[in-house]
Coordinates of N, CA, C and O in Angstrom, one line a residue:
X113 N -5.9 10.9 11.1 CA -6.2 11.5 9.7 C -7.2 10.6 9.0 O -7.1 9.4 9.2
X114 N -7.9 11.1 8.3 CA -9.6 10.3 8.0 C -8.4 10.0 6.5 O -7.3 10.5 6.1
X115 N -9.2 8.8 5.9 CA -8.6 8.3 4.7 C -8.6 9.0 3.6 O -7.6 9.1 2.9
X116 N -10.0 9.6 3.4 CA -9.9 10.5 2.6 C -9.4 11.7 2.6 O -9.5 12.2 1.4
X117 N -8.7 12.5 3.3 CA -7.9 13.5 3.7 C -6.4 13.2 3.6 O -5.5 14.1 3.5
X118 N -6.0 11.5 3.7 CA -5.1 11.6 3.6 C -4.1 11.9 2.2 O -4.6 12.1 1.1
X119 N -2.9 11.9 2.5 CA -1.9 12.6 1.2 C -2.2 11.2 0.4 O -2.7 10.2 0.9
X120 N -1.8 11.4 -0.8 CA -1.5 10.5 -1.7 C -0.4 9.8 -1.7 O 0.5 10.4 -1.0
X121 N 0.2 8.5 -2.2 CA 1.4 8.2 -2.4 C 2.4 9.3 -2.7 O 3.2 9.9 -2.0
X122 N 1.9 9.6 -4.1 CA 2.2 10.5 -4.9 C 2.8 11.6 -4.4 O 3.9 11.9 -4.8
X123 N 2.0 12.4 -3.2 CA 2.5 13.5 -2.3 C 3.3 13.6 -2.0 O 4.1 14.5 -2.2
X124 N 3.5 12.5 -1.0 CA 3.8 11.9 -0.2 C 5.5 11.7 -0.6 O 6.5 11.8 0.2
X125 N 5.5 11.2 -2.0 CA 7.0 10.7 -2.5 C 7.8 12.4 -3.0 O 8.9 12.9 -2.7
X126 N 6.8 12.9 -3.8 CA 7.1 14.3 -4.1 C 7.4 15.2 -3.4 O 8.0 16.1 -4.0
X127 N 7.2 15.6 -2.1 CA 7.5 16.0 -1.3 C 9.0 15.6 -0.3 O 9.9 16.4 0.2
X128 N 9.0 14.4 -0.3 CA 10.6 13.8 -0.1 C 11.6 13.9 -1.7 O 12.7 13.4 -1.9
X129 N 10.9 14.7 -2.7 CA 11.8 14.5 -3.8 C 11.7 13.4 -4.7 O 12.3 13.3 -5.8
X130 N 10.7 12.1 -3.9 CA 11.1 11.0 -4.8 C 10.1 10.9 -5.8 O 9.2 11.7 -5.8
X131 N 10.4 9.8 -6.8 CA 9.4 9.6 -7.6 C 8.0 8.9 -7.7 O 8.4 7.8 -7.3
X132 N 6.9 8.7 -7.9 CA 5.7 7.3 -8.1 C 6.7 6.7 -9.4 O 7.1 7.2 -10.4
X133 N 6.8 5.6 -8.8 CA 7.0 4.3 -9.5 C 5.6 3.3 -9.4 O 4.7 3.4 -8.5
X134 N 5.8 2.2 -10.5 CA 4.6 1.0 -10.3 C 5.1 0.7 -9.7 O 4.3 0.7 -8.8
X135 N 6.2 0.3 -9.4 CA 6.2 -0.8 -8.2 C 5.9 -0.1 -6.7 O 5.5 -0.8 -5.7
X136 N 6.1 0.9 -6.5 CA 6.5 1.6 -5.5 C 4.3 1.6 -5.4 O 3.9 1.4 -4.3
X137 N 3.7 1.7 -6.2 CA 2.2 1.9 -6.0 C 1.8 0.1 -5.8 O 0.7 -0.2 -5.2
X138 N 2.6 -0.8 -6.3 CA 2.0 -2.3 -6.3 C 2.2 -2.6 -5.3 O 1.3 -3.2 -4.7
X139 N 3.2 -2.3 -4.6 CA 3.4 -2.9 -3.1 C 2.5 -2.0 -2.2 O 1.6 -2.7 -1.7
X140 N 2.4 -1.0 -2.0 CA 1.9 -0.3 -0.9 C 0.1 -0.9 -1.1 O -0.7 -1.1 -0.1
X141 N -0.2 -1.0 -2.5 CA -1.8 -1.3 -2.4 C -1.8 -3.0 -2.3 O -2.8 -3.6 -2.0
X142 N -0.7 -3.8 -2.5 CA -1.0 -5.5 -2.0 C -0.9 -5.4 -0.2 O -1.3 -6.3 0.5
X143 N -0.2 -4.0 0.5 CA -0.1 -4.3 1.7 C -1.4 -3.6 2.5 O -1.7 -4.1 3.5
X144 N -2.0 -2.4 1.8 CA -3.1 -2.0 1.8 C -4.6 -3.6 1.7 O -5.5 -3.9 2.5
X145 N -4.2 -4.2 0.6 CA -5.2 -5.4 0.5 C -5.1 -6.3 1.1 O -6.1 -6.9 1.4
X146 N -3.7 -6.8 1.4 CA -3.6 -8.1 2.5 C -3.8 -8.1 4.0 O -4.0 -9.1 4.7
X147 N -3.8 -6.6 4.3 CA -3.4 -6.6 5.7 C -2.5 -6.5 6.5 O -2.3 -5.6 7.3
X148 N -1.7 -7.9 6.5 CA -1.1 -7.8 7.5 C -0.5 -9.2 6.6 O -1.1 -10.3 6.5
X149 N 0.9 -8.7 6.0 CA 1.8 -9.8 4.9 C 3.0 -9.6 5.5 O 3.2 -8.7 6.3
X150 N 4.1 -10.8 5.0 CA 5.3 -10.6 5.1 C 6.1 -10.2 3.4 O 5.6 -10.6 2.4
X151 N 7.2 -9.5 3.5 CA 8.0 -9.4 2.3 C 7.5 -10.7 0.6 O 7.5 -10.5 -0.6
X152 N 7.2 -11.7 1.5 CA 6.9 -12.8 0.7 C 5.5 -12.8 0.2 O 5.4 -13.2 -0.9
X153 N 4.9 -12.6 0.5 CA 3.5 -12.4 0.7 C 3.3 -11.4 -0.3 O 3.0 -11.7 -1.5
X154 N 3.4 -10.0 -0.1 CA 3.7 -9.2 -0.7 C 4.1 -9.2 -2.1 O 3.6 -8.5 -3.0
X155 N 5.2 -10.0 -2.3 CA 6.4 -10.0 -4.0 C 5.2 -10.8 -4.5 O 4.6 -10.0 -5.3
X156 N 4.4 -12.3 -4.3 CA 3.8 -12.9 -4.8 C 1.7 -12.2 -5.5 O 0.9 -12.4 -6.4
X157 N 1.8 -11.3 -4.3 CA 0.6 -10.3 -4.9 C 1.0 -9.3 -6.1 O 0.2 -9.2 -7.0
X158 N 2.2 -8.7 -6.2 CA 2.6 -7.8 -6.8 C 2.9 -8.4 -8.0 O 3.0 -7.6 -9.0
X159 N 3.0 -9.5 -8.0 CA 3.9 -10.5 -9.2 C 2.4 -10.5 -10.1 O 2.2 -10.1 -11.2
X160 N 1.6 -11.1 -9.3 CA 0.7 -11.8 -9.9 C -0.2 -10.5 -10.9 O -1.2 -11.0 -11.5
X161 N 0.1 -8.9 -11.1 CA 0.3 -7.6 -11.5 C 1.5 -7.5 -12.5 O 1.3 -7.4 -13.7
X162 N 2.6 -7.6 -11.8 CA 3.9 -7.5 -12.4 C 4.8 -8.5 -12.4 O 5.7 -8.2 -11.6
X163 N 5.0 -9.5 -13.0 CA 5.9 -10.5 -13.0 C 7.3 -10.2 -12.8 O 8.0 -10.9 -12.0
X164 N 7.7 -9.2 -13.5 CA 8.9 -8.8 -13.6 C 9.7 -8.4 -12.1 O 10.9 -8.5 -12.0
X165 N 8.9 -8.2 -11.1 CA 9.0 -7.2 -10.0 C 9.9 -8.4 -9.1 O 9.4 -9.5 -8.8
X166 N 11.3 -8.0 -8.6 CA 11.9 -9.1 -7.5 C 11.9 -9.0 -6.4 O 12.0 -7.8 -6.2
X167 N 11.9 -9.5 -5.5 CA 11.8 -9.7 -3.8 C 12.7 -8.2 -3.3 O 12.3 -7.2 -2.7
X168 N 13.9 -8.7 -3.9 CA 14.6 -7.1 -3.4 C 14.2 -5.9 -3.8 O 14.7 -4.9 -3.4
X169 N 13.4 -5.9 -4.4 CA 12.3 -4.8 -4.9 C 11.7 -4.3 -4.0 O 11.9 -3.1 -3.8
X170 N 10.7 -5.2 -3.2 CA 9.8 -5.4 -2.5 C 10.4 -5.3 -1.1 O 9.8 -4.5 -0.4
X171 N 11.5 -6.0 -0.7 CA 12.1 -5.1 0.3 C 12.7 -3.9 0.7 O 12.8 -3.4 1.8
X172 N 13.2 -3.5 -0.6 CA 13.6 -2.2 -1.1 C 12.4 -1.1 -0.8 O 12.5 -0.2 0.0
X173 N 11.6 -1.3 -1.3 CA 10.5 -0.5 -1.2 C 9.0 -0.4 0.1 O 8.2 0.6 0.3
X174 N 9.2 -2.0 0.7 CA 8.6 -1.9 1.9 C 9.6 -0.9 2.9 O 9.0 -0.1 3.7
X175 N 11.0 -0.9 2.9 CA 11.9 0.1 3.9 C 11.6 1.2 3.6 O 11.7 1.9 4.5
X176 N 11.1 1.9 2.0 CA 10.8 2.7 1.7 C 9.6 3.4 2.3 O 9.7 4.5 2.7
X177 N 8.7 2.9 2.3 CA 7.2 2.8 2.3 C 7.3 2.8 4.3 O 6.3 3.4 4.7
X178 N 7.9 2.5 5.0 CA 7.8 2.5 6.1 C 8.8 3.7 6.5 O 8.7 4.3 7.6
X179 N 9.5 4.0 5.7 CA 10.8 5.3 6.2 C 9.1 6.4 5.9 O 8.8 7.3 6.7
X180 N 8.6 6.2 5.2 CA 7.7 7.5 4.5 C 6.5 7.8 5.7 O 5.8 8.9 5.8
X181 N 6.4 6.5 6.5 CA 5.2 6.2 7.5 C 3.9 5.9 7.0 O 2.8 6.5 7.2
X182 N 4.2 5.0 6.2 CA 3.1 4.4 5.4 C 2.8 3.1 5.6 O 1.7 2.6 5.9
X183 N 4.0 2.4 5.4 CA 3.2 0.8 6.3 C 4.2 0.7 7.7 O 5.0 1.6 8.0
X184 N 4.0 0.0 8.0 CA 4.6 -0.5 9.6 C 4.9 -2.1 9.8 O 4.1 -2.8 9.2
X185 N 5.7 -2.4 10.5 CA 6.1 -3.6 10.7 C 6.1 -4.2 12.2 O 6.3 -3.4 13.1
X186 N 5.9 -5.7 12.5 CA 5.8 -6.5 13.7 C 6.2 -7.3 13.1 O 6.0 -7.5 11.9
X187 N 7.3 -8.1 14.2 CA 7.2 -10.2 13.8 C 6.7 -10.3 14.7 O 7.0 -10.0 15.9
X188 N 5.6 -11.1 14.0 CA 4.8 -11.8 14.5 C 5.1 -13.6 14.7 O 4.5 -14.5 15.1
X189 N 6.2 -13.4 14.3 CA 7.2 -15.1 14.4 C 8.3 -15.0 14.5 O 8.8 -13.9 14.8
X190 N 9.1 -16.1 14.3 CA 10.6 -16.4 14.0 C 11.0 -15.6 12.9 O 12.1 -15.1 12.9
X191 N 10.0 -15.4 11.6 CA 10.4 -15.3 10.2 C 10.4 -14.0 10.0 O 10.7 -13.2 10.9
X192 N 10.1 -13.5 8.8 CA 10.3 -12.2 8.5 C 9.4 -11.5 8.8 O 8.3 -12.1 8.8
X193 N 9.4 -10.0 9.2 CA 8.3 -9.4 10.1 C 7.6 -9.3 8.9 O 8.0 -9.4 7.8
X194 N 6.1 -9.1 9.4 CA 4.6 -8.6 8.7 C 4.7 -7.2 8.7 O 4.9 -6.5 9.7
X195 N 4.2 -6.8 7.3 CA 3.9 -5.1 7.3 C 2.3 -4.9 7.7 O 1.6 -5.8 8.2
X196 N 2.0 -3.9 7.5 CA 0.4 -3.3 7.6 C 0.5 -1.8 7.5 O 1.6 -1.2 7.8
X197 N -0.5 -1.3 7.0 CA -0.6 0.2 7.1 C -1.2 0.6 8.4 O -2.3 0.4 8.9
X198 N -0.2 1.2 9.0 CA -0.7 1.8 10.1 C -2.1 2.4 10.4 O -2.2 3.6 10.0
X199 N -2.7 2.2 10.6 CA -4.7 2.9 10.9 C -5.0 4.1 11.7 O -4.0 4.7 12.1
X200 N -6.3 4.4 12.2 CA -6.1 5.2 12.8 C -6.1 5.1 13.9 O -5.8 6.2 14.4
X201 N -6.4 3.7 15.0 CA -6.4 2.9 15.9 C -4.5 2.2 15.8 O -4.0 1.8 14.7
X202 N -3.8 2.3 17.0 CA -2.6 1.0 16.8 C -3.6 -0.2 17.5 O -4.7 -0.1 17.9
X203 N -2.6 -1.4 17.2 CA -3.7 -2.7 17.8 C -2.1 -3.5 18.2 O -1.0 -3.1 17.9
X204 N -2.5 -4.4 19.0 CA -2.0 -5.4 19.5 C -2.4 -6.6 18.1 O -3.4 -6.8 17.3
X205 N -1.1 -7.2 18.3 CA -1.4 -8.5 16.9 C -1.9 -9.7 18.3 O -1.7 -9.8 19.5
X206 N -2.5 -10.5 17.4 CA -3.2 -12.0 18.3 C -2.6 -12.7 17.8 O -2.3 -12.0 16.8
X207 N -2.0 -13.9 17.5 CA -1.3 -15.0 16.6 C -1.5 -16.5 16.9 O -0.7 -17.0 17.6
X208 N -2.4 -17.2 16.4 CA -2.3 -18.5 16.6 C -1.5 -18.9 16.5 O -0.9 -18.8 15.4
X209 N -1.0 -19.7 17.6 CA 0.0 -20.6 17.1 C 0.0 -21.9 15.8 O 0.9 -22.2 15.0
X210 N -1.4 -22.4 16.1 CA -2.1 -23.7 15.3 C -2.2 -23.5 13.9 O -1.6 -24.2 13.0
X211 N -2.9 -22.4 13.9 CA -3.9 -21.8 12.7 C -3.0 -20.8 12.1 O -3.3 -20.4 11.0
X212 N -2.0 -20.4 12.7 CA -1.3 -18.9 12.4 C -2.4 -17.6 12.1 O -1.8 -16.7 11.5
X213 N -3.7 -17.3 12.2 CA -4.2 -16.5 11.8 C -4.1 -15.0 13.2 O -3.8 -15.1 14.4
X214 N -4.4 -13.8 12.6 CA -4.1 -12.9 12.9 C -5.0 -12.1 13.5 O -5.4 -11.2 12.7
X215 N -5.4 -12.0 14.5 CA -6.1 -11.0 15.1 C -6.0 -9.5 15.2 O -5.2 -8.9 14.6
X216 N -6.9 -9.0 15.9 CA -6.2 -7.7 16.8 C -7.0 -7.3 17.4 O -8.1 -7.2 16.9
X217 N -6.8 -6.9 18.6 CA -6.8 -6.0 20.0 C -6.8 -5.1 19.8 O -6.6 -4.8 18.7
X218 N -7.0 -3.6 21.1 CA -7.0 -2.4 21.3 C -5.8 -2.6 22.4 O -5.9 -3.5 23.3
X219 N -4.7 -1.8 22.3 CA -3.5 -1.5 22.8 C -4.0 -1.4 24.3 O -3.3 -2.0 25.1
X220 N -5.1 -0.6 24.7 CA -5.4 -0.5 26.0 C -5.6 -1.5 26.9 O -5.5 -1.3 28.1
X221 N -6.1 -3.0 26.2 CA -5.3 -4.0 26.6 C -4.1 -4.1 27.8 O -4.1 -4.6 28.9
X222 N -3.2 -3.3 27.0 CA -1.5 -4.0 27.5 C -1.1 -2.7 28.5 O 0.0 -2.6 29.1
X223 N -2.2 -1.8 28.6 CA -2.3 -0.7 29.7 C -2.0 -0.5 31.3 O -1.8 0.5 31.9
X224 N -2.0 -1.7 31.7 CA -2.3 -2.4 33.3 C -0.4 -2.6 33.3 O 0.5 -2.2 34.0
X225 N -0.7 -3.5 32.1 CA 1.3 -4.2 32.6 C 1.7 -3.5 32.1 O 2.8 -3.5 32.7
X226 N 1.8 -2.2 31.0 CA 2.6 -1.4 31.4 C 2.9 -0.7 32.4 O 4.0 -0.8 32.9
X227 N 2.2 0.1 32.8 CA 2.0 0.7 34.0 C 2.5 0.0 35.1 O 3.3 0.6 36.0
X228 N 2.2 -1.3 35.1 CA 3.5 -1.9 36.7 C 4.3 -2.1 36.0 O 5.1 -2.7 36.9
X229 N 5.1 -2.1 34.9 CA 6.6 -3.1 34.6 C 7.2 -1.5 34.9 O 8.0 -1.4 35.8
X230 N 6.8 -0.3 34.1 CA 7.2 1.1 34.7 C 7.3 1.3 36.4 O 8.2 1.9 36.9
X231 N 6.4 0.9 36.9 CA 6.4 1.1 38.5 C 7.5 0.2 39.2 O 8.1 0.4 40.2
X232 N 7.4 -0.8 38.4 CA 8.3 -1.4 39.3 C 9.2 -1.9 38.9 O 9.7 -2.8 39.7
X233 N 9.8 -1.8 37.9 CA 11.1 -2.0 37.1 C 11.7 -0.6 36.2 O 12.8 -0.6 35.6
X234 N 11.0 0.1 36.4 CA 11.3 1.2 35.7 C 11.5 0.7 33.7 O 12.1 1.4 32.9
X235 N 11.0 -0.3 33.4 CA 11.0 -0.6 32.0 C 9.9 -0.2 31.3 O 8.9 -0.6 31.8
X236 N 9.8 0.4 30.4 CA 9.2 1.1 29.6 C 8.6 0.3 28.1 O 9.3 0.4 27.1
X237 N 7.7 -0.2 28.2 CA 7.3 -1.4 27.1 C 6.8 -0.6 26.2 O 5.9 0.2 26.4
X238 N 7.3 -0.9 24.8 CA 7.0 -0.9 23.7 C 5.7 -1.5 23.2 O 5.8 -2.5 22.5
X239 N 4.4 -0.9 23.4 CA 3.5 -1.9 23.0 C 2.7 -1.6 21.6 O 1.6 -2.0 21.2
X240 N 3.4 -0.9 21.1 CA 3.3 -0.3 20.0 C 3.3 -1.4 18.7 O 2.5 -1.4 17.7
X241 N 4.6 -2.6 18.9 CA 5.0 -3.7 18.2 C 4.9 -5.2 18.6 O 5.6 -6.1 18.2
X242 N 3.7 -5.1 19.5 CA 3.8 -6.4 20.3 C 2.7 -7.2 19.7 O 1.7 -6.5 19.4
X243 N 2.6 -8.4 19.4 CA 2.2 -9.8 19.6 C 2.2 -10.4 20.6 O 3.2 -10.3 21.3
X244 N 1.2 -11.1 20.8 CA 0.5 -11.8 21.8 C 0.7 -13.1 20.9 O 0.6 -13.0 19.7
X245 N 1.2 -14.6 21.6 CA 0.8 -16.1 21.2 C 0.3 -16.7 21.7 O 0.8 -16.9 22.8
X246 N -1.2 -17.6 21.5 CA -2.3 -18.5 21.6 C -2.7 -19.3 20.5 O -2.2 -19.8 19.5
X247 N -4.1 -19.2 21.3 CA -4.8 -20.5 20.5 C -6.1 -19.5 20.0 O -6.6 -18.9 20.9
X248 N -6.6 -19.4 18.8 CA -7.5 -18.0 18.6 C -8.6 -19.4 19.1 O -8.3 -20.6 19.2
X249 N -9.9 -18.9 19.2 CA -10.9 -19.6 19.5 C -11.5 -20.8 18.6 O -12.0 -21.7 19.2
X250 N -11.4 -20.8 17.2 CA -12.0 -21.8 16.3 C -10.7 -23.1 16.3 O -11.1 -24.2 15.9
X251 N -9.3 -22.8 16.8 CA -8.6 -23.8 17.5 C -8.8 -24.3 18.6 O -8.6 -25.5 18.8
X252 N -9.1 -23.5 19.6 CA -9.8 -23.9 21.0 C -10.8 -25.0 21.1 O -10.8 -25.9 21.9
X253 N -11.7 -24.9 19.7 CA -12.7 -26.1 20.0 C -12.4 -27.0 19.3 O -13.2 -27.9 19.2
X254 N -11.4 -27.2 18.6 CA -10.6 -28.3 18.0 C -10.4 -29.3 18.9 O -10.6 -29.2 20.1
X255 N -10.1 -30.3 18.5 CA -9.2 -31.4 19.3 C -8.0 -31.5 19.1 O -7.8 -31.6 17.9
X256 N -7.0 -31.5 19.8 CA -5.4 -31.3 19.8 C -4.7 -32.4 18.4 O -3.5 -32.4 18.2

């Protein structure tokens, strides 16, 4: 669906019955602008808008915002998963370990191993939510 074609928040909540709230518009455009944030990430963009606005807010409304299929989630670590709006491309996440910065790939990528872990294990990989961990390249030429 081209960006411009797509529904609105607005539609989008109205159609499930619910309401546009600000908060409900702060979070979805800090995750819209960040990219690819965690819960935390997120409260502290929205804050810096709305002070008033609390974390349980922000998780409240990221579960929202993803029941609606509007952003989407990966952990990309140990910690709390990262949202993103879904695009019109899915991607594989990249993750430095060093640098923690965030890449992305084309899912076709992970096309090969799925295909044998199916053939030969009959397991069916989700690569829909997958992260990859390295070293992105401007860590590479570092010295350890």
């Amino acid at each position: 669906m081209a960006a411009d074609t797509a529904p609105s928040l607005a539609d989008v909540l109205r159609a499930r019955g619910l309401r546009l709230t600000a908060q409900r518009q702060l979070v979805l455009e800090a995750v819209q602008r960040l990219g690819h944030a965690t819960p935390e990430q997120v409260h502290q963009a929205v804050c810096a808008t709305a002070a008033g606005v609390n974390i349980t807010t922000i998780y409240r409304t990221l579960e929202l915002l993803e029941g609606l299929g509007l952003v989407t989630h990966t952990h990309l670590s140990h910690g709390a998963p990262t949202y993103h709006v879904p695009g019109e491309r899915s991607h594989l996440h990249l993750v430095c370990h060093r640098c923690g910065a965030i890449d992305e790939a084309p899912l076709s990528l992970m096309g090969p191993l799925a295909e044998q872990l199916l053939a030969e294990r009959g397991f069916r990989l989700d690569i829909g939510h997958m992260a990859l961990f390295g070293t992105c390249a401007d860590c590479a030429e570092q010295p350890s």
